[in-house]
XYZ file of C-alpha atoms in Angstrom:
716
model
C 0.317 51.573 -205.829
C 3.700 51.739 -204.935
C 4.569 48.553 -202.459
C 7.281 48.333 -200.634
C 9.064 45.011 -199.700
C 10.439 43.890 -196.575
C 13.573 42.133 -196.408
C 14.971 39.570 -194.121
C 18.534 40.938 -193.558
C 18.824 40.199 -190.147
C 20.364 36.617 -190.241
C 19.490 36.526 -186.322
C 15.666 37.276 -186.254
C 13.995 34.773 -184.995
C 10.731 36.149 -184.990
C 10.381 35.755 -188.799
C 9.543 32.254 -190.838
C 11.391 31.070 -193.704
C 9.770 32.399 -196.746
C 8.716 35.419 -195.741
C 11.307 37.534 -197.711
C 9.989 40.694 -199.754
C 6.978 40.791 -197.821
C 4.696 43.107 -199.743
C 4.032 45.952 -197.282
C 0.015 47.273 -197.827
C -0.700 50.882 -196.401
C -4.137 52.200 -196.190
C -2.876 55.731 -198.432
C -2.406 53.476 -201.271
C -5.553 51.694 -200.954
C -7.189 55.124 -200.759
C -5.674 56.161 -204.046
C -6.563 52.898 -205.971
C -10.329 53.916 -205.156
C -10.326 56.483 -206.412
C -8.346 56.044 -209.229
C -11.118 53.203 -209.961
C -14.083 55.646 -209.257
C -12.229 58.920 -211.546
C -13.180 56.417 -214.562
C -17.047 56.221 -214.023
C -18.518 59.846 -213.743
C -17.348 60.301 -217.759
C -19.536 57.455 -218.407
C -22.682 59.159 -218.321
C -25.959 57.196 -219.360
C -26.056 53.841 -220.048
C -26.409 52.930 -223.671
C -30.221 53.943 -224.317
C -30.089 55.270 -227.706
C -32.411 54.299 -230.754
C -36.128 55.202 -231.468
C -37.094 52.027 -230.440
C -34.860 51.608 -227.284
C -36.173 55.360 -226.333
C -39.752 54.078 -227.036
C -39.817 51.187 -225.393
C -38.358 52.693 -222.006
C -40.745 55.608 -222.318
C -43.640 53.108 -221.602
C -41.482 51.494 -218.898
C -41.578 54.587 -217.263
C -44.939 55.373 -217.240
C -45.712 52.067 -215.646
C -42.778 52.238 -213.222
C -42.404 56.125 -212.381
C -45.465 57.772 -212.745
C -47.595 55.767 -210.561
C -47.383 57.754 -207.253
C -48.252 60.843 -209.352
C -51.169 60.003 -211.584
C -52.958 58.743 -208.871
C -52.882 62.161 -207.164
C -56.355 63.306 -209.110
C -58.239 60.337 -206.940
C -57.536 63.022 -203.894
C -56.116 66.342 -203.993
C -58.873 68.338 -205.824
C -61.445 66.776 -203.646
C -59.494 67.723 -200.421
C -58.953 71.460 -201.607
C -62.259 72.790 -200.362
C -64.237 72.802 -197.166
C -67.497 73.231 -198.557
C -69.249 74.425 -201.791
C -66.896 76.486 -203.728
C -67.425 79.636 -205.657
C -66.004 79.927 -209.566
C -62.827 82.677 -207.788
C -61.653 79.517 -205.330
C -62.250 76.642 -207.900
C -60.094 78.421 -210.411
C -57.602 79.770 -207.900
C -56.950 76.587 -207.065
C -56.784 74.711 -210.094
C -54.287 77.472 -211.365
C -51.730 76.856 -207.957
C -52.335 72.870 -208.913
C -51.643 73.575 -212.529
C -48.509 75.739 -212.048
C -46.904 73.222 -209.084
C -47.211 71.153 -211.681
C -45.254 73.028 -214.098
C -42.829 74.633 -211.636
C -42.030 71.336 -209.455
C -41.941 68.797 -211.398
C -40.995 69.804 -215.253
C -38.736 72.841 -214.388
C -37.119 71.719 -211.023
C -36.803 67.984 -211.680
C -37.449 66.888 -215.120
C -35.539 70.118 -216.397
C -32.554 70.488 -213.680
C -32.557 67.731 -211.143
C -32.498 65.055 -213.460
C -28.883 66.092 -215.030
C -27.486 65.778 -211.009
C -26.984 61.498 -211.712
C -24.270 59.082 -210.924
C -23.228 57.172 -213.302
C -26.927 57.369 -214.590
C -28.660 56.241 -211.256
C -30.635 59.333 -209.505
C -31.935 60.023 -205.711
C -30.915 61.777 -203.226
C -28.361 58.989 -202.007
C -26.688 59.259 -205.290
C -26.193 63.144 -205.024
C -24.424 62.251 -201.838
C -22.155 60.043 -203.758
C -21.358 63.096 -206.235
C -19.958 65.069 -203.434
C -15.964 65.408 -203.965
C -13.495 63.327 -201.412
C -11.689 66.833 -201.049
C -14.724 68.407 -199.832
C -14.027 69.836 -196.116
C -15.104 66.794 -193.934
C -17.556 68.360 -191.017
C -19.515 69.999 -194.298
C -19.749 66.117 -196.324
C -21.004 64.611 -193.015
C -23.627 67.219 -192.655
C -24.691 66.767 -195.914
C -24.809 62.917 -195.778
C -27.024 63.062 -192.644
C -29.140 65.454 -194.518
C -29.592 62.722 -197.201
C -30.160 59.992 -194.738
C -32.875 62.264 -193.646
C -34.412 62.666 -196.567
C -34.259 59.250 -197.516
C -35.968 58.187 -194.233
C -39.086 60.329 -194.770
C -39.384 59.080 -198.048
C -39.755 55.860 -196.411
C -42.299 57.582 -194.105
C -44.197 58.673 -196.526
C -43.905 55.398 -198.405
C -46.157 54.371 -195.577
C -48.774 56.640 -196.203
C -49.233 56.646 -199.956
C -50.404 53.096 -200.665
C -52.775 53.626 -197.999
C -54.485 56.875 -199.158
C -54.055 56.220 -202.855
C -56.112 52.793 -202.566
C -58.641 54.457 -200.424
C -59.266 56.958 -202.809
C -59.862 54.401 -205.321
C -61.849 51.745 -203.237
C -64.057 55.013 -201.833
C -65.338 55.390 -205.682
C -67.579 52.744 -204.610
C -69.683 55.347 -202.554
C -70.627 56.779 -205.864
C -71.690 53.843 -207.681
C -73.445 52.021 -205.127
C -76.500 54.107 -203.429
C -77.336 53.830 -199.729
C -74.243 54.116 -197.908
C -74.333 50.597 -197.007
C -70.813 49.549 -198.876
C -69.254 52.689 -196.548
C -68.704 50.170 -193.952
C -67.081 47.803 -196.185
C -64.004 50.327 -197.768
C -61.336 49.666 -195.256
C -61.865 45.891 -195.326
C -61.275 45.609 -199.042
C -58.691 48.408 -199.326
C -56.787 45.792 -196.237
C -57.279 42.728 -198.588
C -55.509 44.254 -201.468
C -52.657 45.608 -199.528
C -52.277 42.627 -197.631
C -52.167 40.596 -200.984
C -49.718 43.221 -202.341
C -47.387 42.759 -199.718
C -47.552 38.960 -199.839
C -46.755 38.855 -203.909
C -43.604 40.895 -203.293
C -41.766 38.037 -202.514
C -42.706 36.230 -205.740
C -41.218 39.569 -207.652
C -42.209 41.808 -210.109
C -40.335 40.828 -213.205
C -43.791 39.507 -214.727
C -46.014 42.215 -213.573
C -43.556 44.799 -214.718
C -44.311 43.745 -218.236
C -47.739 44.860 -218.162
C -47.697 47.577 -215.740
C -46.658 50.535 -218.617
C -49.579 49.339 -221.048
C -52.162 49.354 -218.107
C -50.411 53.229 -216.643
C -50.685 54.192 -220.428
C -54.135 53.193 -220.521
C -54.989 54.999 -217.550
C -53.300 58.481 -218.314
C -55.421 58.085 -221.534
C -58.662 57.293 -219.677
C -58.248 60.413 -216.930
C -57.257 62.919 -219.666
C -60.320 62.112 -222.400
C -62.586 62.631 -219.029
C -61.226 64.987 -217.644
C -61.742 66.974 -221.371
C -64.861 66.026 -222.128
C -65.971 67.481 -218.701
C -63.562 70.647 -219.618
C -65.818 71.385 -222.332
C -69.331 72.334 -220.771
C -67.078 75.093 -218.798
C -64.015 76.135 -221.188
C -63.838 79.015 -218.758
C -61.223 76.693 -216.184
C -58.609 76.995 -218.818
C -58.130 80.697 -217.088
C -56.196 78.866 -214.736
C -53.070 78.563 -216.647
C -52.920 82.202 -215.810
C -50.779 82.293 -213.055
C -51.992 85.418 -211.435
C -55.462 83.457 -210.757
C -53.296 81.062 -208.575
C -50.938 83.965 -207.163
C -54.515 85.934 -206.347
C -56.289 83.263 -204.440
C -52.862 82.579 -202.708
C -52.481 86.313 -201.595
C -56.497 86.971 -201.544
C -57.548 84.007 -198.977
C -54.809 85.235 -195.942
C -53.696 82.139 -194.055
C -56.253 80.097 -195.672
C -54.883 80.641 -198.960
C -51.310 80.270 -198.011
C -52.472 76.715 -196.053
C -54.119 75.477 -199.105
C -50.375 75.233 -200.617
C -49.926 72.009 -197.840
C -53.209 70.479 -200.057
C -51.679 71.437 -202.989
C -48.285 70.030 -202.741
C -49.979 66.458 -202.572
C -50.749 66.557 -206.791
C -46.128 66.662 -206.751
C -46.037 63.544 -204.403
C -43.950 61.449 -206.751
C -41.594 63.638 -207.905
C -38.464 62.311 -205.832
C -39.618 58.699 -207.052
C -39.478 60.225 -210.372
C -35.606 60.970 -209.525
C -34.807 58.416 -207.701
C -36.018 55.877 -210.689
C -33.657 57.474 -212.460
C -31.636 54.479 -213.630
C -34.530 52.166 -214.214
C -34.834 54.139 -217.725
C -32.667 56.947 -218.270
C -33.418 60.697 -218.561
C -35.012 60.973 -222.423
C -37.613 58.021 -221.964
C -38.823 60.042 -218.517
C -38.916 63.489 -220.160
C -40.319 62.147 -223.231
C -43.122 60.627 -221.331
C -43.936 63.320 -218.432
C -44.253 66.064 -221.598
C -46.172 64.191 -223.995
C -48.444 61.798 -221.913
C -48.262 61.972 -218.093
C -48.685 66.250 -217.735
C -51.028 66.381 -220.406
C -53.612 63.889 -218.882
C -53.217 65.340 -215.270
C -53.572 68.746 -216.635
C -56.939 67.610 -218.273
C -58.107 65.764 -215.604
C -57.790 68.634 -213.350
C -59.333 71.215 -215.416
C -62.379 68.497 -215.945
C -62.470 68.380 -212.031
C -62.744 71.930 -211.743
C -65.532 71.789 -214.282
C -67.008 69.404 -212.027
C -67.210 71.678 -209.014
C -68.295 74.716 -211.505
C -71.411 72.598 -212.325
C -72.138 71.116 -209.185
C -70.483 72.727 -205.841
C -72.256 70.073 -203.566
C -69.651 67.787 -205.256
C -67.755 65.533 -202.912
C -65.668 63.048 -205.304
C -65.068 65.188 -208.335
C -62.765 62.397 -210.158
C -65.482 59.583 -210.127
C -68.956 62.243 -210.242
C -67.390 63.067 -213.936
C -66.868 59.605 -215.133
C -69.772 59.134 -217.628
C -72.473 55.804 -215.761
C -71.493 53.426 -218.476
C -67.697 53.927 -217.934
C -68.021 53.869 -214.256
C -67.244 50.346 -213.093
C -64.467 50.116 -215.363
C -62.791 53.018 -214.321
C -63.598 51.815 -210.606
C -61.368 48.760 -211.489
C -58.409 50.968 -213.511
C -58.006 53.344 -210.619
C -57.794 50.487 -208.188
C -54.967 48.733 -210.276
C -53.273 51.655 -211.037
C -53.061 52.290 -207.397
C -51.684 48.934 -206.795
C -48.714 49.633 -209.751
C -48.188 52.948 -208.052
C -47.919 51.462 -204.307
C -45.935 48.677 -206.025
C -43.382 50.826 -207.587
C -43.202 53.106 -203.765
C -42.500 49.619 -202.136
C -39.445 48.420 -204.547
C -38.360 51.816 -204.073
C -38.285 51.263 -200.046
C -36.150 48.135 -200.888
C -33.823 49.908 -202.950
C -33.046 52.834 -200.588
C -32.894 50.080 -197.903
C -30.104 48.373 -199.880
C -28.422 51.444 -200.997
C -27.711 52.600 -197.382
C -27.074 49.203 -196.551
C -24.324 49.380 -199.009
C -23.354 52.778 -197.543
C -22.627 51.277 -194.273
C -25.314 53.143 -192.214
C -28.036 50.440 -191.560
C -27.872 46.822 -190.449
C -27.137 44.417 -193.154
C -30.391 42.400 -193.957
C -30.798 39.270 -196.247
C -31.428 40.803 -199.941
C -32.842 38.713 -201.966
C -32.649 38.666 -206.157
C -36.053 38.244 -207.535
C -34.689 37.867 -211.175
C -32.000 36.224 -213.041
C -32.038 38.911 -215.417
C -32.169 42.601 -213.713
C -30.224 43.093 -210.997
C -32.554 45.763 -209.459
C -35.591 43.729 -208.609
C -35.059 42.719 -204.918
C -37.011 41.660 -201.671
C -36.287 42.409 -198.366
C -38.201 40.676 -196.310
C -37.860 42.534 -192.691
C -38.642 45.554 -194.874
C -41.420 44.308 -196.725
C -43.456 43.363 -193.249
C -42.675 46.609 -191.422
C -44.281 48.258 -194.465
C -47.018 46.049 -194.523
C -47.805 46.372 -190.923
C -47.713 50.295 -190.435
C -49.460 50.358 -194.027
C -52.547 48.924 -192.616
C -52.481 50.122 -189.307
C -52.772 53.846 -191.091
C -55.579 52.512 -192.852
C -57.235 51.104 -190.263
C -56.491 53.829 -187.832
C -57.660 56.890 -190.218
C -60.002 55.215 -192.276
C -60.584 57.727 -194.603
C -58.683 59.140 -197.470
C -59.720 62.722 -196.172
C -58.246 61.919 -192.931
C -55.129 60.808 -194.025
C -54.663 64.006 -196.101
C -53.958 65.422 -192.671
C -50.894 63.585 -192.378
C -49.959 63.655 -196.301
C -47.285 65.992 -197.560
C -45.197 67.686 -194.719
C -42.471 64.479 -195.347
C -42.628 65.260 -199.050
C -41.839 68.933 -198.509
C -38.926 68.006 -196.126
C -37.519 65.595 -198.619
C -38.066 68.283 -201.493
C -35.822 71.066 -199.246
C -33.107 68.069 -198.783
C -33.070 67.385 -202.107
C -32.447 71.189 -203.236
C -30.193 71.495 -201.031
C -27.783 68.923 -201.876
C -28.360 69.518 -205.358
C -26.946 73.708 -204.730
C -24.302 71.625 -203.245
C -23.669 69.126 -205.575
C -23.714 72.042 -208.601
C -20.929 74.047 -207.051
C -18.796 71.251 -205.550
C -18.900 68.761 -208.129
C -20.165 70.725 -211.643
C -18.128 73.667 -210.630
C -21.012 76.001 -211.338
C -20.289 79.480 -211.227
C -22.352 81.375 -207.766
C -24.166 83.780 -210.885
C -26.056 80.626 -211.856
C -26.090 78.482 -208.531
C -28.359 81.460 -206.142
C -30.441 82.632 -208.451
C -31.680 78.820 -209.114
C -30.922 77.965 -205.928
C -33.536 80.723 -204.130
C -35.875 80.087 -206.517
C -35.960 75.955 -205.215
C -35.799 77.244 -201.689
C -38.494 79.740 -201.853
C -40.967 77.078 -203.750
C -40.229 73.881 -201.211
C -40.138 76.361 -198.084
C -43.588 77.879 -199.024
C -44.951 74.451 -199.545
C -42.801 73.096 -195.950
C -44.393 75.874 -193.550
C -47.534 75.809 -195.371
C -47.693 71.840 -194.048
C -46.668 72.652 -190.713
C -50.384 72.641 -189.213
C -50.721 69.122 -190.643
C -49.122 67.948 -187.892
C -51.676 67.744 -185.018
C -53.798 66.229 -187.512
C -51.781 63.505 -188.383
C -48.553 65.420 -189.892
C -46.593 63.734 -186.920
C -46.986 60.471 -188.152
C -44.660 60.121 -190.980
C -42.539 62.638 -189.370
C -41.507 59.975 -186.398
C -41.266 57.089 -188.841
C -38.842 59.492 -190.511
C -36.784 59.910 -187.180
C -36.748 56.444 -186.316
C -35.103 55.502 -189.554
C -32.739 58.282 -189.232
C -31.958 57.502 -185.776
C -31.146 54.075 -186.769
C -28.940 54.712 -189.443
C -26.934 57.155 -187.953
C -26.580 55.353 -184.427
C -25.446 52.491 -186.809
C -23.123 54.544 -188.604
C -21.290 55.939 -185.399
C -21.541 52.571 -183.440
C -19.907 51.000 -186.815
C -17.468 53.511 -186.929
C -15.952 53.471 -183.172
C -15.982 49.830 -183.808
C -13.974 49.414 -186.593
C -11.467 52.362 -185.403
C -11.180 50.082 -181.849
C -10.570 47.262 -183.992
C -7.930 49.105 -186.640
C -5.926 50.134 -183.221
C -5.879 47.090 -181.833
C -4.714 44.701 -184.650
C -1.123 44.311 -185.107
C 0.068 45.342 -188.618
C -0.678 42.024 -191.396
C 2.985 42.239 -192.261
C 4.236 41.412 -188.820
C 1.885 38.187 -188.333
C 2.695 36.917 -191.124
C 6.393 37.411 -190.486
C 5.340 35.086 -187.165
C 3.672 32.244 -188.753
C 4.885 29.148 -190.262
C 4.197 29.108 -193.804
C 5.770 25.980 -194.880
C 3.371 23.605 -192.744
C 0.184 24.547 -194.603
C -3.439 23.015 -194.960
C -6.633 23.646 -196.756
C -7.632 27.202 -198.180
C -9.221 29.763 -196.186
C -10.142 33.487 -196.423
C -10.198 35.892 -193.580
C -12.568 38.906 -194.508
C -10.841 41.922 -193.201
C -12.238 45.829 -192.387
C -8.526 47.230 -193.420
C -5.904 46.075 -195.880
C -2.704 46.919 -193.773
C -4.143 44.895 -190.891
C -4.367 41.158 -189.231
C -8.076 40.585 -189.668
C -9.289 40.435 -185.922
C -10.223 36.361 -186.661
C -6.858 35.486 -187.487
C -5.294 37.530 -184.028
C -7.697 35.716 -181.911
C -7.577 32.323 -183.803
C -3.817 32.488 -184.411
C -2.535 30.841 -180.684
C -4.616 27.848 -182.076
C -3.381 27.050 -185.526
C -1.186 24.231 -185.724
C -0.706 24.701 -189.381
C -1.405 27.996 -192.105
C -3.794 27.922 -195.007
C -2.998 27.243 -198.738
C -3.529 29.490 -200.044
C -4.381 31.925 -198.034
C -6.793 34.655 -198.773
C -7.305 38.092 -196.993
C -10.387 39.829 -198.670
C -11.438 43.335 -198.102
C -14.601 44.885 -199.520
C -14.958 48.180 -200.871
C -18.096 50.114 -201.702
C -17.241 52.711 -204.083
C -19.683 56.034 -204.170
C -21.060 54.506 -208.217
C -24.466 52.111 -208.448
C -22.270 49.392 -210.250
C -18.659 48.248 -211.201
C -17.359 46.799 -214.311
C -15.928 43.379 -214.291
C -12.785 44.634 -215.066
C -12.390 46.656 -212.005
C -14.253 44.277 -209.406
C -11.269 42.663 -207.825
C -7.729 44.093 -207.377
C -5.284 41.450 -206.092
C -1.707 41.021 -204.506
C 0.970 38.542 -203.861
C 1.830 39.419 -200.496
C 4.849 36.806 -200.149
C 6.544 35.620 -203.171
C 5.704 31.960 -204.104
C 3.979 31.428 -200.673
C 0.071 31.385 -202.119
C -0.160 34.519 -199.560
C -3.116 37.165 -201.506
C -4.226 39.990 -200.536
C -8.158 40.581 -202.688
C -9.735 44.026 -202.918
C -13.022 43.672 -204.326
C -15.016 46.694 -205.165
C -18.698 47.046 -205.528
C -20.775 49.832 -206.355
C -23.766 51.039 -203.824
C -26.783 49.551 -205.878
C -24.842 45.733 -206.261
C -25.281 42.981 -203.673
C -22.203 41.510 -202.411
C -21.368 37.585 -203.372
C -17.467 36.737 -201.958
C -17.472 33.050 -202.557
C -18.443 33.618 -206.137
C -15.680 36.252 -207.476
C -12.964 34.010 -205.361
C -14.147 30.698 -207.009
C -14.043 32.995 -210.309
C -10.417 33.639 -210.039
C -9.884 29.957 -210.021
C -12.618 28.938 -212.835
C -10.811 31.728 -214.636
C -7.347 30.246 -214.028
C -6.479 33.759 -212.829
C -5.170 31.599 -209.675
C -4.123 27.802 -210.201
C -3.481 25.551 -207.720
C 0.147 23.179 -208.636
C 1.707 20.880 -206.140
C 5.093 21.346 -207.297
C 5.070 24.475 -208.438
C 3.334 27.621 -205.651
C 0.589 29.690 -206.810
C 0.723 32.545 -208.684
C -1.668 34.806 -210.032
C -2.022 35.172 -213.986
C -3.305 38.794 -214.459
C -2.831 42.071 -216.618
C 0.143 43.759 -214.555
C 0.131 47.224 -214.126
C 3.485 49.525 -215.244
C 4.671 48.978 -211.707
C 4.524 45.033 -212.244
C 3.109 45.189 -208.639
C -0.419 45.631 -208.787
C -2.613 42.992 -210.557
C -5.929 43.914 -211.872
C -8.039 40.897 -212.450
C -9.156 41.270 -216.415
C -12.818 40.843 -217.486
C -13.934 37.455 -218.801
C -15.677 37.213 -222.103
C -17.918 34.596 -220.416
C -20.726 36.472 -218.573
C -20.436 36.309 -214.395
C -23.360 37.973 -212.540
C -22.687 35.851 -209.100
C -22.469 39.501 -207.640
C -26.077 39.974 -208.736
C -27.505 36.490 -208.594
C -25.728 33.494 -208.440
C -26.666 29.904 -209.972
C -24.222 27.937 -208.504
C -24.872 29.548 -204.461
C -28.093 30.344 -203.754
C -27.362 32.971 -201.517
C -30.781 32.313 -199.419
C -28.844 29.805 -197.283
C -30.885 26.940 -198.126
C -29.185 24.924 -200.148
C -25.443 23.615 -199.734
C -22.862 25.638 -201.334
C -21.571 23.362 -204.376
C -18.544 22.612 -205.509
C -16.342 23.501 -208.666
C -14.401 21.679 -210.422
C -10.731 22.709 -209.864
C -11.545 24.809 -206.978
C -10.677 23.999 -203.661
C -12.581 23.333 -200.262
C -12.149 27.095 -199.104
C -13.270 27.977 -195.257
C -14.004 31.720 -194.773
C -13.213 33.121 -191.507
C -15.721 36.105 -189.826
C -15.837 37.655 -186.846
C -18.834 38.219 -184.546
C -18.526 40.970 -182.495
C -20.393 42.683 -179.316
C -19.485 46.036 -178.323
C -19.879 47.298 -174.802
C -19.761 51.333 -173.707
C -17.216 52.762 -170.904
C -19.028 54.162 -167.920
C -17.099 57.080 -167.677
C -18.646 58.037 -171.093
C -21.694 60.418 -171.527
C -24.832 58.878 -171.012
C -26.055 59.794 -174.894
C -23.076 57.801 -176.071
C -23.320 55.104 -173.606
C -27.287 54.589 -174.720
C -26.369 54.905 -178.628
C -24.026 52.273 -178.107
C -26.266 50.027 -176.159
C -28.781 50.265 -179.114
C -26.034 49.645 -181.623
C -25.055 46.482 -179.917
C -28.601 45.450 -180.114
C -28.685 46.018 -183.670
C -25.369 44.278 -183.695
C -26.632 41.267 -182.577
C -30.277 41.405 -184.423
C -28.945 42.093 -187.611
C -28.103 39.726 -190.268
C -24.645 38.047 -189.883
C -21.341 38.870 -192.048
C -21.589 35.490 -193.717
C -24.773 36.070 -195.184
C -23.790 39.649 -195.831
C -20.982 38.261 -197.858
C -22.843 35.682 -199.223
C -21.098 33.108 -197.199
C -22.989 29.702 -196.996
C -23.005 28.129 -193.353
C -21.273 24.955 -194.457
C -18.223 26.999 -195.621
C -17.544 29.543 -192.580
C -16.526 29.583 -189.133
C -16.915 32.520 -186.878
C -14.774 34.173 -183.977
C -16.511 35.506 -181.425
C -15.128 38.936 -179.774
C -16.768 41.496 -177.260
C -15.097 44.574 -177.535
C -15.072 48.554 -175.874
C -15.812 51.173 -177.651
C-alpha cells in the first residue's frame, strides 16, 4: 500500500505525544485495493487438488453418500402421488416420461453439465454465485442479486424442514404394506417422531464417524432400488416408451389443467438439485458427474420404470415402491429405506448449518455459536440454535400433516423458487464474471427459465393445501437476513461518521507510559474503535504492544495461510500495530490464535530493551508487511486445541506470548422518532436481534476471561 507518513513539523504542537512521528496513515481505499488484490489470486485456483484415479473413486463414493440422499429417496413418494385413482396406461407412461425427462433436463443438463461449472474456488451453491459477481458491477444490480440469493437460501432452509419429514414418513409408511390389518397406521407418526428426534439429538456429536459408512449404505440403496425396478420392468417392457419425450409432452398437453398441475408433483423427483450444487466443495465436479451418470441416475430411472410396471400390473396400487418389492426382501428394504432417509436428512441438516454459517460470515445474519465437530474437517460444524429450530419445525410438520401424501401438497413450491433464483444468478454470472456472449446466454437462459417457470407456476396451486408453509419459513428467514443487514449497515455508518481518525487519536495519547498488551477490535482501519473512544478518558497508560485488529471476509470460501494476515507498524519503534485478518465466507474466526501465532512464529518479538518490530517479508514498497505461511500447520481458525471456542475452558497461556486483553463494543441501537414507521420497526427488530445474538467475543473466538466489553447506545 502507498502509505503516507505524518511528520511532526510543528514544534509548538502540544496535542501530539512524544514518539508519534512518522505515524502511518491508513486509507480506506488502500484497504479495498489490498482485499481485491488478495481475492484476485483465488479464481485461478479452480478446483482443489482431487486428481488421481483412486482419489476420484473415493470422492465419488463420498458424493453418493453425502450429496444424493435427497434426490435418491424421492422414489419413495413421487410416483405414488401422481394419480388420484387407478390410472390408465396412457397416464402411467405419460407421467413416467415427465419424470424421466425431468431427471435428464433439470439434473443432468442444467445442473450437472452447466451450473456445476460456476464454482468459487471449488465451492458451489447460490451463495457462491453471489461471490462471483464482480465488484465493479452496478451497486443496485449487485444488491438486487444479493437479495435474490439470500431469498433463495432462505427457501432452501424452508424446504429443509419438509424434506426430512416427508422422506422418513414415506419410509415408515412402508410398514402399512408389510403389516396387515391397519393396526400399524396409528404408530407411523410416533415412530417417525422418535427417529427424527434421535437424529437431531446426535447432531452435536458430529458426523465424522457416520460419514464413513454413508457412502457404502447409499450405494447399496441405489443398487437395490435399481435391481428391484429392473426385475419389475421385465413384466411390462412397454414402459420403455416413456423415454420418447413425445409421450410426456402429449400427456402434458392433452390433459389440460390437470396435466399442467401434474408438473407440481414431477418437480419432487428433482428436489435434491440444489444440495447437489451446494455440496460441490465436498467432492468436486468430476466425482459428482461420474456418480450421477454411472450409478444414481440409472438406478433412479430403473426404479421409476419398475413402479410404472407395477401400476400397469395392478392399477389399484397405493404404494408402488414397496409393493413391487419381493416378499423375502420386504423387511430388509424397510430398514434400508429408513437408514437412507436418515442419511438424506442428515445431509440436509448439515447443509442448513453451512448455509447459516455462510450468511453469518457475509454479515447477513446474527452471529451464532458455531461448534466444530471434527479436528480434521473444517466443514463439519454444528449450530445448536439452528439444529433445535429445525427439530421443532420438522416434528411439528410430521405431527401436523400426519401422512406423506398430505406433505406433498406443501412440498415443491419452495424448490421451484430456489431453482428460479439459481437460474437468474447463473445467467448474470455467465455475463458479468465469465463474459459469455449474449448469443450463448439468451438461448440457454430462456431454456432454463421456461423449465423452472413451468414448475413454479404449476406449484402455485399448492399454496392453500400446505405450500404456504415453506414460503412462510422462507419469508421469515429472508426478513431476518435483510433486517440484520440493513440495521448493521446503518449502525456501522454511524460509528464510522462519529469516530475520530485513528491517526488523530494516536497523536493525542501518551505512548511512553505503557502497560499490558491489548487488542482493540475495529470495523474500519482508518477510524478509532468505538471501545477506545469510550475508554480513552479513563486510561492512565496505553497498552504495550497495542494492536488494532480488523476482520475482512473475502468473497472466497477459504484463505491460504500466506494471505491470512496483513500487518503494519503504525508508529515506528512504538509497538503500535494494525493487523488485518482475512477470512473466507466458509471459515470460522479465531482472533486469539492468529495474534498468538504472530508471537509463536516470532513474527512479533517482545524485547524490553528494544521496541517490537515485525519480522516479515516486506513488499516492494517496504511498507506493507504480509505474514508468511508457516511450515507447521496451523488450523486455529478452524479448530484450536489450545483455545476451545465453546467458552467452557480457560484460555491457555502460550510460552513467549504476553497476556493480552481484548477490548470490544457491546452496542444497542435506537431509531429517530422522525423516521418512517417501517424503518423504525426494522431498527427495533434489529436491536432485539442484536441483544439476543452471540456476542462479539464469541464471534471472534475470544474467551470471556481475556476480554472487556464497553457498552454504547447509538441512534441510527
